[in-house]
C-alpha positions as protocol buffer text, in pm:
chain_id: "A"
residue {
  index: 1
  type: UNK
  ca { x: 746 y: 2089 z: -444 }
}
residue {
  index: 2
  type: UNK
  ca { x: 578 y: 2282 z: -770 }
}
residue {
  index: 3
  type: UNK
  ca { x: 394 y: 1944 z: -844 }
}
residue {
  index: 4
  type: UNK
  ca { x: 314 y: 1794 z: -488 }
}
residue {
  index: 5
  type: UNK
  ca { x: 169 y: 1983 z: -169 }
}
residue {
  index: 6
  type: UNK
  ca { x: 229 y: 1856 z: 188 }
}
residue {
  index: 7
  type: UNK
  ca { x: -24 y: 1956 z: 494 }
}
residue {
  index: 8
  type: UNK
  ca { x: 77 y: 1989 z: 697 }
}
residue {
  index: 9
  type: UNK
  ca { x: 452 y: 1955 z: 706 }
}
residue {
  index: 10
  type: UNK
  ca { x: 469 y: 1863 z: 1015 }
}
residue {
  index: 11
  type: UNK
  ca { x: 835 y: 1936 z: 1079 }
}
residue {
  index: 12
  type: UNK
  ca { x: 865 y: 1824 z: 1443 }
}
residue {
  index: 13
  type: UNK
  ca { x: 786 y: 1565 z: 1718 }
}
residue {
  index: 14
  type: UNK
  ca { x: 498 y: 1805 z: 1851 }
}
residue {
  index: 15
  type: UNK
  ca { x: 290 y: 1834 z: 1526 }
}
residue {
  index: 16
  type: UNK
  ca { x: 299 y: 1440 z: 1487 }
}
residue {
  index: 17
  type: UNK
  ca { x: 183 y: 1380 z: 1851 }
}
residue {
  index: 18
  type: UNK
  ca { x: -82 y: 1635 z: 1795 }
}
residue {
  index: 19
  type: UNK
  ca { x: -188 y: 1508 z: 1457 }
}
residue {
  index: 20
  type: UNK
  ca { x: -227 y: 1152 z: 1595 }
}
residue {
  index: 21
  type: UNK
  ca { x: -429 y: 1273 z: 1937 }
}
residue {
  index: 22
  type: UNK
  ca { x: -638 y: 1484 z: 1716 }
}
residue {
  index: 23
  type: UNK
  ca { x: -712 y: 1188 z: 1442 }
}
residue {
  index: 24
  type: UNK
  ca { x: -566 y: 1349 z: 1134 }
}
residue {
  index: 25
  type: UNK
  ca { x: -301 y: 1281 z: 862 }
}
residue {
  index: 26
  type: UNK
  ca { x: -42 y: 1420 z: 649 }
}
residue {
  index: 27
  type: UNK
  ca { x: -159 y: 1497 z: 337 }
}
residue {
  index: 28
  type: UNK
  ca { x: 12 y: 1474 z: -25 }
}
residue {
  index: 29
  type: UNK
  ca { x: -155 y: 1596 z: -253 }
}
residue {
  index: 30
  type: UNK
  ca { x: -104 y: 1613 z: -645 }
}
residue {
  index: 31
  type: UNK
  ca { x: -138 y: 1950 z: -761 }
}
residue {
  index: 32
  type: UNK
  ca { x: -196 y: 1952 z: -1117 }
}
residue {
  index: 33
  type: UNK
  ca { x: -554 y: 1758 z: -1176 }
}
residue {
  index: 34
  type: UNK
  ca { x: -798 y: 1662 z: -922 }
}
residue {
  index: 35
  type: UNK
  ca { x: -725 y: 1279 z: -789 }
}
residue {
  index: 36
  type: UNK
  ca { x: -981 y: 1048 z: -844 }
}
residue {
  index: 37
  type: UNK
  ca { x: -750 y: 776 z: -627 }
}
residue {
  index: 38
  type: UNK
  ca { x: -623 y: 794 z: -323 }
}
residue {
  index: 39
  type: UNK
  ca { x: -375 y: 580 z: -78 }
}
residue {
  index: 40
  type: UNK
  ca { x: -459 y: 562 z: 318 }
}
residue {
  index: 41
  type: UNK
  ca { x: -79 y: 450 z: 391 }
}
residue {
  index: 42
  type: UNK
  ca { x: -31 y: 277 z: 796 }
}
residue {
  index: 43
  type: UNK
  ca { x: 310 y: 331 z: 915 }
}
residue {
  index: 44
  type: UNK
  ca { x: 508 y: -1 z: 1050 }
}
residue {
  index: 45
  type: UNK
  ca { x: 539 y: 30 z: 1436 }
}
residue {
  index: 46
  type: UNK
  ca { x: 748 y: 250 z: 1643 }
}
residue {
  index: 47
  type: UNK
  ca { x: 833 y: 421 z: 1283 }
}
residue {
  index: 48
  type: UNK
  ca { x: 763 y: 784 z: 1310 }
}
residue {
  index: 49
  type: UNK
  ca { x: 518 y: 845 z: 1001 }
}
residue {
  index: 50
  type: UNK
  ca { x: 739 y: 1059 z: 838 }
}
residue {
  index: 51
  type: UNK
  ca { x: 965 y: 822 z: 733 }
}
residue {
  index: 52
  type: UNK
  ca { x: 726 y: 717 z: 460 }
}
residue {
  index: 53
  type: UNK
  ca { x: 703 y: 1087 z: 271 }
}
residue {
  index: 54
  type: UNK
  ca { x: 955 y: 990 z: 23 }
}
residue {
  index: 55
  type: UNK
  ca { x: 755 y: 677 z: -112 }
}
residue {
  index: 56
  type: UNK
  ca { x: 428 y: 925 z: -37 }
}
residue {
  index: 57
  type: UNK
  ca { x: 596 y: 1186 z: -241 }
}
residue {
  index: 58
  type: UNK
  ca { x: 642 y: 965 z: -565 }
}
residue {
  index: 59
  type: UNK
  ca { x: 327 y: 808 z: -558 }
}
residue {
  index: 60
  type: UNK
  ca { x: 173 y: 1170 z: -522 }
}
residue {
  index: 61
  type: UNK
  ca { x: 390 y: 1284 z: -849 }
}
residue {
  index: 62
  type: UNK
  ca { x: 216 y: 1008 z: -1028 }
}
residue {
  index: 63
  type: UNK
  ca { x: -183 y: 1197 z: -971 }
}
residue {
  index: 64
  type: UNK
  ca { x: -225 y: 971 z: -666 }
}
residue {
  index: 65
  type: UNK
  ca { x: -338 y: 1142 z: -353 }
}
residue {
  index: 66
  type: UNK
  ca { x: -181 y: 989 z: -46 }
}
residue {
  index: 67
  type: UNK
  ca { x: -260 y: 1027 z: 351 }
}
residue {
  index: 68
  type: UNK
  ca { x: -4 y: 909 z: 611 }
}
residue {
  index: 69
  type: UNK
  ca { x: -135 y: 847 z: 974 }
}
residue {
  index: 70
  type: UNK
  ca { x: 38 y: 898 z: 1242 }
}
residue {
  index: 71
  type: UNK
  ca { x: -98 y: 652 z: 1519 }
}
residue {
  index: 72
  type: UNK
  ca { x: -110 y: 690 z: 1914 }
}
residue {
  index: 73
  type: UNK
  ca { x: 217 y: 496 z: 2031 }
}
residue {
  index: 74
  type: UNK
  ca { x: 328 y: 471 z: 1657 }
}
residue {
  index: 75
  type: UNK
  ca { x: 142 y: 189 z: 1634 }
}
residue {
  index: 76
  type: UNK
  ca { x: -104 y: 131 z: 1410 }
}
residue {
  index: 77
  type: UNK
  ca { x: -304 y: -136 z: 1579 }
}
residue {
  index: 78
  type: UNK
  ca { x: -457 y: 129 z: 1825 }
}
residue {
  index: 79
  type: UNK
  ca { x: -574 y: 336 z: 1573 }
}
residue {
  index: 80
  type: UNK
  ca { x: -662 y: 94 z: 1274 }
}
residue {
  index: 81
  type: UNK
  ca { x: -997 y: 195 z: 1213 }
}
residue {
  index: 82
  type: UNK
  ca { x: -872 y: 569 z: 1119 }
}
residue {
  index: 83
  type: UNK
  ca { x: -892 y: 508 z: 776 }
}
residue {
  index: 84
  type: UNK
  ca { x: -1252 y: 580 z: 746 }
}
residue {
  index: 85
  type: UNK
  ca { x: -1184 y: 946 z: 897 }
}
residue {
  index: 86
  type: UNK
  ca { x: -935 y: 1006 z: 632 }
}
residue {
  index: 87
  type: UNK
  ca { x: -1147 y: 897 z: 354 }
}
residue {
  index: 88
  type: UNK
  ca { x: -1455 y: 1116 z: 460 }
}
residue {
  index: 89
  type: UNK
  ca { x: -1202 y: 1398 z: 445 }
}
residue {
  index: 90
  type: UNK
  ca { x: -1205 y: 1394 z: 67 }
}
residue {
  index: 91
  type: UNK
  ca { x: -1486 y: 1271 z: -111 }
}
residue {
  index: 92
  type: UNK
  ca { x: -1399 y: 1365 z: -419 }
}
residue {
  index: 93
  type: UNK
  ca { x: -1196 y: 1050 z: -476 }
}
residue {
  index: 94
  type: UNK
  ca { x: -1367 y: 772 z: -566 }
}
residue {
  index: 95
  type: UNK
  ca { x: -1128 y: 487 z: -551 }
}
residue {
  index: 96
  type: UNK
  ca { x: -951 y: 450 z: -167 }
}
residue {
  index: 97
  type: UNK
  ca { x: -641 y: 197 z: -187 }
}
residue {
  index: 98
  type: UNK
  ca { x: -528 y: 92 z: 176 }
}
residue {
  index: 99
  type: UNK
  ca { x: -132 y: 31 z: 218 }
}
residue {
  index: 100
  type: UNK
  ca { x: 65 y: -64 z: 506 }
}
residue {
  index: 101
  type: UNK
  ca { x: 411 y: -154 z: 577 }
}
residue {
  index: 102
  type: UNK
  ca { x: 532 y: -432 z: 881 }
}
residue {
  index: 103
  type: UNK
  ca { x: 266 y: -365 z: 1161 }
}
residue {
  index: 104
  type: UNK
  ca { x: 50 y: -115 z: 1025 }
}
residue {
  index: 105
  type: UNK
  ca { x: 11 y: -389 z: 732 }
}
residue {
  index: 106
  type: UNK
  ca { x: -149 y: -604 z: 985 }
}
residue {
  index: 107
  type: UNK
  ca { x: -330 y: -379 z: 1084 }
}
residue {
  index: 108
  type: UNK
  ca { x: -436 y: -288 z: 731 }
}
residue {
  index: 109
  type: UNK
  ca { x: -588 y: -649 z: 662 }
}
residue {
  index: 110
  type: UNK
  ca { x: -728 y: -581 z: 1002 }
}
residue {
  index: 111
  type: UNK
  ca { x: -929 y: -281 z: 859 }
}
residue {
  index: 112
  type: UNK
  ca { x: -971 y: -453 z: 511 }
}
residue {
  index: 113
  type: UNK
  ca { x: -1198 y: -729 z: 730 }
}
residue {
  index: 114
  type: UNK
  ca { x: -1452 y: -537 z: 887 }
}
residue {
  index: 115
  type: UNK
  ca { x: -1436 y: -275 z: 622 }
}
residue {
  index: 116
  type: UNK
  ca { x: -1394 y: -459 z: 291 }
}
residue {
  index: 117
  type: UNK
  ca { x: -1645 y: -230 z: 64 }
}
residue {
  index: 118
  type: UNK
  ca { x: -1497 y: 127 z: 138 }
}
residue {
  index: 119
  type: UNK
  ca { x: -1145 y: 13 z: -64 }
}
residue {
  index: 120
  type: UNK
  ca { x: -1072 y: -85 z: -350 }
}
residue {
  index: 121
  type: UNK
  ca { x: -762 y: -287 z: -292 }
}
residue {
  index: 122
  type: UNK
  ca { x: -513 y: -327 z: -18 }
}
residue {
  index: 123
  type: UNK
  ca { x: -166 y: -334 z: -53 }
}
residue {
  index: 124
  type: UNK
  ca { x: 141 y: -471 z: 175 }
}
residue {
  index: 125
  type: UNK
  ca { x: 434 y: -404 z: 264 }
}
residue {
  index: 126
  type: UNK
  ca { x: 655 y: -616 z: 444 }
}
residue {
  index: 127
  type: UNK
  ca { x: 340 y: -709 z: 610 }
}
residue {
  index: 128
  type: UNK
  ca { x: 95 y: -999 z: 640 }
}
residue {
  index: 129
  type: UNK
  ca { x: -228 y: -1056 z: 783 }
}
residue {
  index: 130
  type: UNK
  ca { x: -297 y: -1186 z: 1182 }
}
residue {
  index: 131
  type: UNK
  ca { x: -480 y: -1540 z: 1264 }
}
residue {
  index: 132
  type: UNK
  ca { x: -786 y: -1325 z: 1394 }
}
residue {
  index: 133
  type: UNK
  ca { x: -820 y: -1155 z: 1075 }
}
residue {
  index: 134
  type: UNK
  ca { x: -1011 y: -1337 z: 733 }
}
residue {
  index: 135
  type: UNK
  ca { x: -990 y: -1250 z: 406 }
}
residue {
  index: 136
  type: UNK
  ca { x: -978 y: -1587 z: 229 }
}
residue {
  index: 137
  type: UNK
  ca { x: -1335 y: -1556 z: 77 }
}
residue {
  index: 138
  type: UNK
  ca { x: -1314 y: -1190 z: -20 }
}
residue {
  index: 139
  type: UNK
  ca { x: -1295 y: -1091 z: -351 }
}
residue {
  index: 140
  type: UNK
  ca { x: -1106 y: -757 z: -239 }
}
residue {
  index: 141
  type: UNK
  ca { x: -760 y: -714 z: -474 }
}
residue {
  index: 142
  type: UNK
  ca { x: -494 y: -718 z: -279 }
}
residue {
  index: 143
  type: UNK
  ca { x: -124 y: -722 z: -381 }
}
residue {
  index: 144
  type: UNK
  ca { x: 169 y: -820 z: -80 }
}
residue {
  index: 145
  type: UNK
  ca { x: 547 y: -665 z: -211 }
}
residue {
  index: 146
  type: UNK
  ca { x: 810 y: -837 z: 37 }
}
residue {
  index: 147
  type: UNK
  ca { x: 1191 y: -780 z: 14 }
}
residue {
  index: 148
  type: UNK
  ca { x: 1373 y: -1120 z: -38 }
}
residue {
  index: 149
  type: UNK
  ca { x: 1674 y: -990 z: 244 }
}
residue {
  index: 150
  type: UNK
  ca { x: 1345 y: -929 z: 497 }
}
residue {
  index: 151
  type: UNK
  ca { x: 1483 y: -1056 z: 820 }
}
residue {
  index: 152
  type: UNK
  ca { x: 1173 y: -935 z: 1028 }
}
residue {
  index: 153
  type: UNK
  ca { x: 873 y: -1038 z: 797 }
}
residue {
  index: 154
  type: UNK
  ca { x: 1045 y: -1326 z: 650 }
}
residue {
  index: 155
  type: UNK
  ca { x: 926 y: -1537 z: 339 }
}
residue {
  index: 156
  type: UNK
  ca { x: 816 y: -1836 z: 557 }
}
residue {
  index: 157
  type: UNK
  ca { x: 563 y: -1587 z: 743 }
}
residue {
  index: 158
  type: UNK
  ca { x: 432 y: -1456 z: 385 }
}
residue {
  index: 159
  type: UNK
  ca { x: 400 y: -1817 z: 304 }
}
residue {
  index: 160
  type: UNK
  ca { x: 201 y: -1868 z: 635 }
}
residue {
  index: 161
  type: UNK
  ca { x: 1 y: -1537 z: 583 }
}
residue {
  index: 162
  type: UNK
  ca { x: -168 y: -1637 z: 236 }
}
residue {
  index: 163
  type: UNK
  ca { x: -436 y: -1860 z: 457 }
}
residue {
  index: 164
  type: UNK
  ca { x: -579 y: -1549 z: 555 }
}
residue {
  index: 165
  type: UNK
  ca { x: -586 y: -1321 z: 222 }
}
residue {
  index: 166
  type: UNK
  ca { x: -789 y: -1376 z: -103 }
}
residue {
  index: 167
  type: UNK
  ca { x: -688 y: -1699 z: -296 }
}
residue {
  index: 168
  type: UNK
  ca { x: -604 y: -1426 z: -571 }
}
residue {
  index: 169
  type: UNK
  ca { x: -415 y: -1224 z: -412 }
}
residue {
  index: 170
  type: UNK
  ca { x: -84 y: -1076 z: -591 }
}
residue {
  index: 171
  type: UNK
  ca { x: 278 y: -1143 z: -432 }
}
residue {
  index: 172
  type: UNK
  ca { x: 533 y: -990 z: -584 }
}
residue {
  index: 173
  type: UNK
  ca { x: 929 y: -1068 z: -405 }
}
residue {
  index: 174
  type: UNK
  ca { x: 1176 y: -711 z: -451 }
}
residue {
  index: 175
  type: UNK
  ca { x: 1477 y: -929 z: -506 }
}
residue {
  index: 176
  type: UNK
  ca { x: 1743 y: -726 z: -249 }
}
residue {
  index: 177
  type: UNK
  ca { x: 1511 y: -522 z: -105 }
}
residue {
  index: 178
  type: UNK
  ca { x: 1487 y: -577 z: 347 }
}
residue {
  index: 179
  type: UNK
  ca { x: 1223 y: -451 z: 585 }
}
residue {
  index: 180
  type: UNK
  ca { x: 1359 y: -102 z: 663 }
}
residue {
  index: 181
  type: UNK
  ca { x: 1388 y: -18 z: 359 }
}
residue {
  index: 182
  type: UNK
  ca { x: 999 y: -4 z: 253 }
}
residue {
  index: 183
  type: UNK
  ca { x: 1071 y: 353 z: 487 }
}
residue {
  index: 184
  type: UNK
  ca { x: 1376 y: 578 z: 587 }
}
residue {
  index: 185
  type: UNK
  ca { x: 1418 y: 528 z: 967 }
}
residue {
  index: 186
  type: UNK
  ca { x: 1761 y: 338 z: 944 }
}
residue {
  index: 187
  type: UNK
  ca { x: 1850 y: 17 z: 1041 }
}
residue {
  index: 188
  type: UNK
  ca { x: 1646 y: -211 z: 1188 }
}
residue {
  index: 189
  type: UNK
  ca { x: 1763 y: -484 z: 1424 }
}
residue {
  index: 190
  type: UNK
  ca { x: 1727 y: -816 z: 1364 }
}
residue {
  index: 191
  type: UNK
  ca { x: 1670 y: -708 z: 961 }
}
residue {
  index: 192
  type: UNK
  ca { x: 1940 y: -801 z: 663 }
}
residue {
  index: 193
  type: UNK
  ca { x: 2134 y: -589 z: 524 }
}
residue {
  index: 194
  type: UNK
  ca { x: 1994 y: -481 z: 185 }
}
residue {
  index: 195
  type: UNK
  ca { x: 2140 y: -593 z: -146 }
}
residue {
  index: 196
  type: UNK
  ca { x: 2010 y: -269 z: -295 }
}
residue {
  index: 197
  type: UNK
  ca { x: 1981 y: 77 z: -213 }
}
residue {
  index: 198
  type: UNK
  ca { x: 1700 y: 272 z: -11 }
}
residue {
  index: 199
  type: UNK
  ca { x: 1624 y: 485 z: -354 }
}
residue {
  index: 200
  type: UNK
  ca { x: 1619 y: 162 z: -606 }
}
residue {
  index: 201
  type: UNK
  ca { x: 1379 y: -32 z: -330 }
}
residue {
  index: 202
  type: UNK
  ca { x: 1164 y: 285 z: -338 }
}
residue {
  index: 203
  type: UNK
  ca { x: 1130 y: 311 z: -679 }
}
residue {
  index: 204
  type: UNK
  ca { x: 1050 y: -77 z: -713 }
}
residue {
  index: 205
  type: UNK
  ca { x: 793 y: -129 z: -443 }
}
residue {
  index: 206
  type: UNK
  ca { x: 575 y: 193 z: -549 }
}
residue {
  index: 207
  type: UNK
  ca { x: 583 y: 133 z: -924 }
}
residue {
  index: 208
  type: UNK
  ca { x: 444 y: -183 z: -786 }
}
residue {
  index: 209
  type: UNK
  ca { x: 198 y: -17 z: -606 }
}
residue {
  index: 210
  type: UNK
  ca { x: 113 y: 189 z: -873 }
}
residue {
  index: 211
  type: UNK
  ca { x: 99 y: -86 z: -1141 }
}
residue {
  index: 212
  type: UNK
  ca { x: -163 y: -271 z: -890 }
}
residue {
  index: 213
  type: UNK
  ca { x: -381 y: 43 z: -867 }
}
residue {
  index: 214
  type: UNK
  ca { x: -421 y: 101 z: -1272 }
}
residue {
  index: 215
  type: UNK
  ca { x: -432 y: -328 z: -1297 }
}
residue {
  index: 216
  type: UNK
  ca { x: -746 y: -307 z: -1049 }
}
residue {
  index: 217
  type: UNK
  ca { x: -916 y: -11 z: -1183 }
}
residue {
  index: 218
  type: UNK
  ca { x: -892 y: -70 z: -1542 }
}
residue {
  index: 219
  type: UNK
  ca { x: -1136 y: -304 z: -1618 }
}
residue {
  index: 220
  type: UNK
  ca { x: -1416 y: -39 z: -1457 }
}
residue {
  index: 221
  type: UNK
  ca { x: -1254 y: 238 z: -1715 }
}
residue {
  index: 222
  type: UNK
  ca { x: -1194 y: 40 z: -2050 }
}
residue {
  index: 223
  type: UNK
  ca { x: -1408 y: -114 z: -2261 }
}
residue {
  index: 224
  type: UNK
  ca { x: -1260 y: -519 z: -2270 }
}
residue {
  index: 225
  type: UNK
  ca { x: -1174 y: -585 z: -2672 }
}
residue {
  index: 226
  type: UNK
  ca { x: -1356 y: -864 z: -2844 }
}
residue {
  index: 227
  type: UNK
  ca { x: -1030 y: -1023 z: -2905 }
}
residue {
  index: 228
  type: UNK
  ca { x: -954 y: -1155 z: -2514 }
}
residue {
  index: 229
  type: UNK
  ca { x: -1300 y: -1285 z: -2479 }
}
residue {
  index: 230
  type: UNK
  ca { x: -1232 y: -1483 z: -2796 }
}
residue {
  index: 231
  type: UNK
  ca { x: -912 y: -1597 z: -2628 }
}
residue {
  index: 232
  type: UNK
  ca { x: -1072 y: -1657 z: -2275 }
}
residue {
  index: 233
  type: UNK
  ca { x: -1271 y: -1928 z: -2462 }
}
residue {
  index: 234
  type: UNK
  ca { x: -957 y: -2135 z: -2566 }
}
residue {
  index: 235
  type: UNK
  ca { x: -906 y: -2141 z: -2195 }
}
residue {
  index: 236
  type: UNK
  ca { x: -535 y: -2168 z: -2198 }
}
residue {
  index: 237
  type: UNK
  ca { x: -407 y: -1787 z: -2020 }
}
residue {
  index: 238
  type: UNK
  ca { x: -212 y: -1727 z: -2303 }
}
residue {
  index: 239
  type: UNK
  ca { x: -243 y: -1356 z: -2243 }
}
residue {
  index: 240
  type: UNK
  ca { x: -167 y: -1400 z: -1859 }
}
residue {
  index: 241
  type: UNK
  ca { x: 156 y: -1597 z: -1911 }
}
residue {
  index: 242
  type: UNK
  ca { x: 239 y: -1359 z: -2201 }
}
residue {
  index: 243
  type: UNK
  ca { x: 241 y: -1053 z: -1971 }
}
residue {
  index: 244
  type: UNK
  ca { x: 370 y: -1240 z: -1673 }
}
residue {
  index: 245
  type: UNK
  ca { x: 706 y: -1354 z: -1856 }
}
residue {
  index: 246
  type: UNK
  ca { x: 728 y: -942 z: -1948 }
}
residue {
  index: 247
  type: UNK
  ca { x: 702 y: -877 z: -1645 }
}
C-alpha cells in the first residue's frame, strides 16, 4: 500500500519454500520514517507464513518494521535461531521485539533463552514456553496475549507456562478471541469457535503488542517526572492500579 512496502510478496507456494531454504523473510516495511523498532514475528506450525500479513500489515502502519519467517516444514522449531539473520539484515533498528504465535511462540522463548540480550522484549501469542526452556530469572519484558475461547493453548497451559517466563511478565486474556484467529488460515481443529470476529481479534492483540513495545521502551526515551518518584516512596502503586483499572 502507499504507506507499507512488502518484499517480497511472495504470492505463491514456490517463493515461500524458497524463502525458507534460502533463510530469508518477508519484509514490511513502513515507508514514511526510518524504523527504529522492529518485530521478528514466528509463524504457529503448519501455518503458511502468510497468514500473519494482515496483523504484519497494521503493526507496519503504526512505524514498526516487521519480518515474517517462513520456516523449513512450517515449523518454527527447526529454524528458531533465524532471528539473528533477520536482525543483521537491518541494523538500523535499534530495538528487535520477538513475537510468536502457538508453536513458533515456543519456539520464540526458545530463542529468547540462549539469546536474551539481542531483544528487547518477547511477545506471545497463543503460545507458552517448553519445560527445557528458562526464563524465570531474566529480566527480559515479555508480554503473553491468549484468547479466552483458545481450545489448543488453553488457559490451564498459560497457567502452567508462567514457571518458565519472568516473574514480571505481562498476561493479558482477549476475552472471545481463539487460537486461529491470532492468523487467517481458517479453522483449526480441536479450537473454539470465536466469540468475536477475525478483524476485532486483530485489532486487539496488536494494539496489545504495540502498547507493550512503547510501555518497554519508554522509560529509555523519557525523562521519569519528579512526581512518581515522590509517589514510589509512599509505596502503595497508586499509579499502577490507577492505569490498570483504565485499562
Amino acid at each position: 500500500t502507499d504507506d507499507v512496502t512488502v518484499s517480497p510478496e511472495c504470492t505463491d507456494n514456490t517463493c515461500v519454500a524458497e524463502l525458507a531454504a534460502n533463510e530469508q523473510g518477508i519484509w514490511f516495511t513502513p515507508n514514511d520514517d526510518p524504523s527504529t523498532r522492529g518485530i521478528v514475528f514466528y509463524p504457529g506450525g503448519g501455518v503458511d507464513p502468510r497468514a500473519y500479513a494482515p496483523a504484519a500489515h497494521l503493526l507496519a502502519q503504526t512505524g514498526v518494521t516487521v519480518v515474517i519467517v517462513p520456516m523449513p516444514g512450517n515449523f518454527a522449531f527447526n529454524g528458531y535461531q533465524r532471528a539473528t539473520r533477520m536482525m543483521a539484515e537491518r541494523p538500523e533498528i535499534q530495538h528487535w521485539f520477538l513475537a510468536g504465535h502457538s508453536a513458533g511462540g515456543a519456539s520464540a522463548v526458545t530463542y529468547a533463552t540462549e539469546s536474551r540480550s539481542a531483544l528487547s522484549g518477547l511477545i506471545l501469542l497463543g503460545a507458552y514456553g517448553g519445560q527445557g526452556d528458562d526464563l524465570s530469572q531474566s529480566d527480559l519484558p515479555v508480554v503473553s496475549i491468549y484468547g479466552t475461547f483458545d481450545g489448543i493453548v488453553t488457559l490451564d497451559e498459560i497457567e502452567t507456562g508462567k514457571r518458565v517466563l519472568p516473574a514480571d511478565t505481562l498476561y493479558l486474556p482477549l476475552a472471545g478471541a481463539n487460537h486461529a484467529q491470532f492468523g487467517y488460515y481458517g479453522d483449526q481443529d480441536g479450537d473454539n469457535a470465536a466469540d468475536i470476529s477475525a478483524e476485532r481479534q486483530h485489532s486487539l492483540f496488536t494494539g496489545a503488542m504495540l502498547h507493550f513495545i512503547e510501555s518497554t521502551l519508554s522509560p529509555e526515551a523519557t525523562t521519569r517526572h519528579p512526581g512518581f518518584t515522590e509517589a514510589a516512596a509512599l509505596g502503595n502503586d497508586w499509579c499502577k492500579n490507577a492505569q490498570r483499572v483504565i485499562a
